[in-house]
Structure formats: structure tokens, C-alpha cells
XYZ file of N, CA and C in Angstrom:
258
model
N 2.866 6.988 -94.135
C 3.154 5.880 -93.241
C 3.726 4.731 -94.060
N 4.684 4.051 -93.504
C 5.350 2.933 -94.147
C 4.352 1.792 -94.395
N 4.313 1.308 -95.628
C 3.378 0.244 -95.998
C 3.710 -1.052 -95.271
N 4.999 -1.337 -95.088
C 5.398 -2.563 -94.383
C 4.895 -2.536 -92.937
N 4.947 -1.371 -92.305
C 4.454 -1.213 -90.936
C 2.955 -1.494 -90.892
N 2.218 -0.956 -91.858
C 0.771 -1.198 -91.921
C 0.485 -2.682 -92.148
N 1.262 -3.318 -93.043
C 1.069 -4.735 -93.336
C 1.312 -5.562 -92.078
N 2.405 -5.256 -91.363
C 2.756 -5.993 -90.155
C 1.644 -5.901 -89.116
N 1.051 -4.730 -88.986
C -0.018 -4.529 -88.008
C -1.385 -4.966 -88.520
N -1.476 -5.346 -89.796
C -2.749 -5.773 -90.365
C -3.694 -4.617 -90.644
N -3.124 -3.451 -90.940
C -3.933 -2.266 -91.180
C -4.070 -1.985 -92.670
N -5.217 -1.436 -93.056
C -5.415 -0.987 -94.420
C -4.858 0.426 -94.590
N -4.957 0.952 -95.811
C -4.420 2.282 -96.083
C -5.160 3.390 -95.341
N -6.425 3.176 -95.035
C -7.211 4.228 -94.387
C -7.419 3.985 -92.898
N -6.947 2.848 -92.372
C -7.091 2.560 -90.946
C -6.196 3.484 -90.124
N -6.667 3.900 -88.943
C -5.811 4.720 -88.094
C -4.630 3.905 -87.574
N -3.480 4.539 -87.481
C -2.257 3.870 -87.031
C -2.037 4.194 -85.564
N -1.785 3.154 -84.731
C -1.519 3.443 -83.320
C -0.191 4.178 -83.175
N -0.075 4.925 -82.098
C 1.168 5.626 -81.817
C 2.295 4.600 -81.670
N 3.478 4.947 -82.137
C 4.597 4.007 -82.108
C 4.955 3.590 -80.685
N 4.631 4.409 -79.710
C 4.963 4.058 -78.331
C 4.110 2.914 -77.804
N 2.979 2.640 -78.445
C 2.125 1.527 -78.020
C 2.870 0.209 -78.130
N 3.569 0.013 -79.236
C 4.329 -1.229 -79.425
C 5.468 -1.295 -78.423
N 6.176 -0.192 -78.229
C 7.273 -0.166 -77.258
C 6.761 -0.445 -75.853
N 5.618 0.161 -75.497
C 5.049 -0.053 -74.174
C 4.698 -1.522 -73.972
N 4.064 -2.142 -74.969
C 3.713 -3.561 -74.852
C 4.953 -4.428 -74.696
N 5.994 -4.089 -75.445
C 7.234 -4.871 -75.362
C 7.834 -4.770 -73.962
N 7.833 -3.560 -73.392
C 8.469 -3.348 -72.092
C 7.609 -3.817 -70.920
N 6.310 -3.696 -71.004
C 5.466 -3.958 -69.837
C 4.539 -5.163 -70.001
N 3.710 -5.135 -71.012
C 2.690 -6.176 -71.170
C 3.310 -7.555 -71.406
N 4.379 -7.613 -72.181
C 5.003 -8.894 -72.510
C 6.240 -9.184 -71.669
N 6.417 -8.434 -70.577
C 7.573 -8.643 -69.700
C 7.508 -10.047 -69.105
N 8.640 -10.732 -69.128
C 8.690 -12.086 -68.587
C 8.269 -13.159 -69.581
N 7.972 -12.774 -70.831
C 7.623 -13.749 -71.863
C 8.683 -13.697 -72.961
N 8.613 -14.646 -73.869
C 9.551 -14.654 -74.998
C 8.856 -14.297 -76.306
N 7.646 -13.748 -76.216
C 6.892 -13.453 -77.437
C 7.622 -12.459 -78.337
N 8.284 -11.459 -77.733
C 9.013 -10.482 -78.538
C 10.110 -11.175 -79.349
N 10.845 -12.079 -78.711
C 11.893 -12.819 -79.421
C 11.296 -13.712 -80.497
N 10.164 -14.342 -80.202
C 9.518 -15.208 -81.184
C 9.095 -14.439 -82.425
N 8.671 -13.192 -82.249
C 8.199 -12.394 -83.377
C 9.344 -11.762 -84.140
N 10.316 -11.182 -83.429
C 11.290 -10.323 -84.083
C 12.688 -10.903 -84.258
N 12.994 -12.010 -83.636
C 14.347 -12.553 -83.771
C 14.461 -13.350 -85.064
N 15.589 -13.174 -85.746
C 15.841 -13.871 -87.006
C 16.530 -15.190 -86.695
N 16.009 -16.260 -87.254
C 16.613 -17.567 -87.074
C 18.003 -17.592 -87.729
N 18.957 -18.312 -87.132
C 20.311 -18.358 -87.714
C 20.326 -18.844 -89.169
N 19.464 -19.810 -89.506
C 19.423 -20.312 -90.874
C 18.963 -19.210 -91.833
N 17.991 -18.425 -91.400
C 17.483 -17.339 -92.228
C 18.560 -16.284 -92.422
N 19.258 -15.952 -91.356
C 20.319 -14.954 -91.437
C 21.414 -15.421 -92.398
N 21.810 -16.688 -92.304
C 22.835 -17.222 -93.200
C 22.347 -17.193 -94.649
N 21.076 -17.515 -94.872
C 20.513 -17.487 -96.219
C 20.532 -16.077 -96.790
N 20.110 -15.107 -95.976
C 20.072 -13.720 -96.444
C 21.486 -13.226 -96.738
N 22.441 -13.578 -95.892
C 23.828 -13.174 -96.127
C 24.356 -13.790 -97.433
N 24.069 -15.070 -97.664
C 24.516 -15.722 -98.902
C 23.835 -15.097 -100.114
N 22.564 -14.785 -99.984
C 21.834 -14.158 -101.074
C 22.395 -12.774 -101.379
N 22.669 -11.988 -100.340
C 23.262 -10.669 -100.540
C 24.633 -10.765 -101.199
N 25.421 -11.755 -100.803
C 26.732 -11.953 -101.413
C 26.589 -12.286 -102.892
N 25.629 -13.140 -103.230
C 25.397 -13.490 -104.640
C 24.964 -12.268 -105.439
N 24.140 -11.425 -104.850
C 23.704 -10.204 -105.524
C 24.904 -9.291 -105.767
N 25.757 -9.141 -104.752
C 26.945 -8.292 -104.900
C 27.862 -8.818 -105.995
N 28.085 -10.129 -106.025
C 28.946 -10.720 -107.055
C 28.363 -10.495 -108.443
N 27.049 -10.643 -108.574
C 26.400 -10.432 -109.864
C 26.508 -8.966 -110.288
N 26.311 -8.055 -109.345
C 26.434 -6.631 -109.669
C 27.846 -6.307 -110.145
N 28.858 -6.832 -109.442
C 30.243 -6.574 -109.832
C 30.550 -7.166 -111.208
N 30.023 -8.355 -111.474
C 30.288 -8.991 -112.773
C 29.632 -8.234 -113.929
N 28.607 -7.435 -113.614
C 27.938 -6.626 -114.633
C 28.380 -5.162 -114.601
N 29.462 -4.896 -113.858
C 30.019 -3.552 -113.827
C 29.213 -2.540 -113.033
N 28.385 -3.021 -112.114
C 27.575 -2.106 -111.299
C 28.255 -1.878 -109.949
N 27.938 -0.751 -109.337
C 28.483 -0.424 -108.025
C 27.827 -1.309 -106.956
N 28.544 -1.549 -105.845
C 27.923 -2.290 -104.732
C 26.737 -1.513 -104.185
N 25.782 -2.238 -103.628
C 24.626 -1.599 -103.016
C 25.043 -0.886 -101.743
N 24.335 0.163 -101.428
C 24.559 0.858 -100.172
C 23.842 0.103 -99.067
N 24.249 0.331 -97.835
C 23.671 -0.360 -96.678
C 22.151 -0.234 -96.633
N 21.616 0.958 -96.812
C 20.174 1.178 -96.753
C 19.463 0.396 -97.864
N 20.049 0.349 -99.047
C 19.441 -0.396 -100.140
C 19.414 -1.887 -99.818
N 20.456 -2.396 -99.163
C 20.482 -3.811 -98.786
C 19.360 -4.126 -97.812
N 19.146 -3.269 -96.827
C 18.076 -3.506 -95.862
C 16.715 -3.456 -96.533
N 16.539 -2.548 -97.491
C 15.279 -2.464 -98.228
C 15.051 -3.749 -99.020
N 16.116 -4.281 -99.644
C 15.979 -5.519 -100.403
C 15.580 -6.675 -99.497
N 16.168 -6.750 -98.305
C 15.828 -7.802 -97.360
C 14.354 -7.699 -96.963
N 13.898 -6.491 -96.687
C 12.496 -6.269 -96.332
C 11.571 -6.708 -97.455
N 11.909 -6.315 -98.685
C 11.072 -6.687 -99.826
C 11.009 -8.189 -100.006
N 12.145 -8.860 -99.878
C 12.165 -10.322 -100.022
C 11.336 -10.966 -98.925
N 11.395 -10.431 -97.710
C 10.635 -10.981 -96.586
C 9.139 -10.850 -96.842
N 8.722 -9.710 -97.378
C 7.290 -9.489 -97.627
C 6.770 -10.320 -98.786
N 7.653 -10.723 -99.698
C 7.217 -11.497 -100.852
C 7.053 -12.983 -100.540
N 7.586 -13.428 -99.404
C 7.513 -14.854 -99.042
C 6.134 -15.225 -98.602
């Protein structure tokens, strides 16, 4: 199981993980008519601009050191790691 998923849900390594459909069901039914889903999962424009600028700086540094550009999946992993470290 993904450690970030466990962290987000507040679960330890040995805690049982709810079925993934539980979150989807809550989003579609329990929280219908509220903005809680947007409050939790939407990225603020300032944050998005910061992450884009940071990714650009990383790419420029990699190129200046003769390294290949990061792949899309690696970029998303880096964003996740930076988010968890804050």
C-alpha cells in the first residue's frame, strides 16, 4: 500500500486500509452539495505557480549538469515528496 495514501488517511503501517471506493462514495454522495472536496484536493493557483517554477529550476539545473530531463512520472513523485516534507 502506498505510504502517502496511509499518511493522508492517518493510518499506521499495520492499520487496515478502507476500500478505495469508500472515498469515492463519500465524494459523490456524503459530501454532495458541499465544497469540502475542493477545499481538500484543489491546488491553490499560487502553489501551482510555485511548483511549476520549482520544476523549471530543477530542469534547468539538470540540463546545466548534463543530465536528462525528468520523466512525467518522476516529476509527479517529486511534487508529492515535496508536499509531504512541508
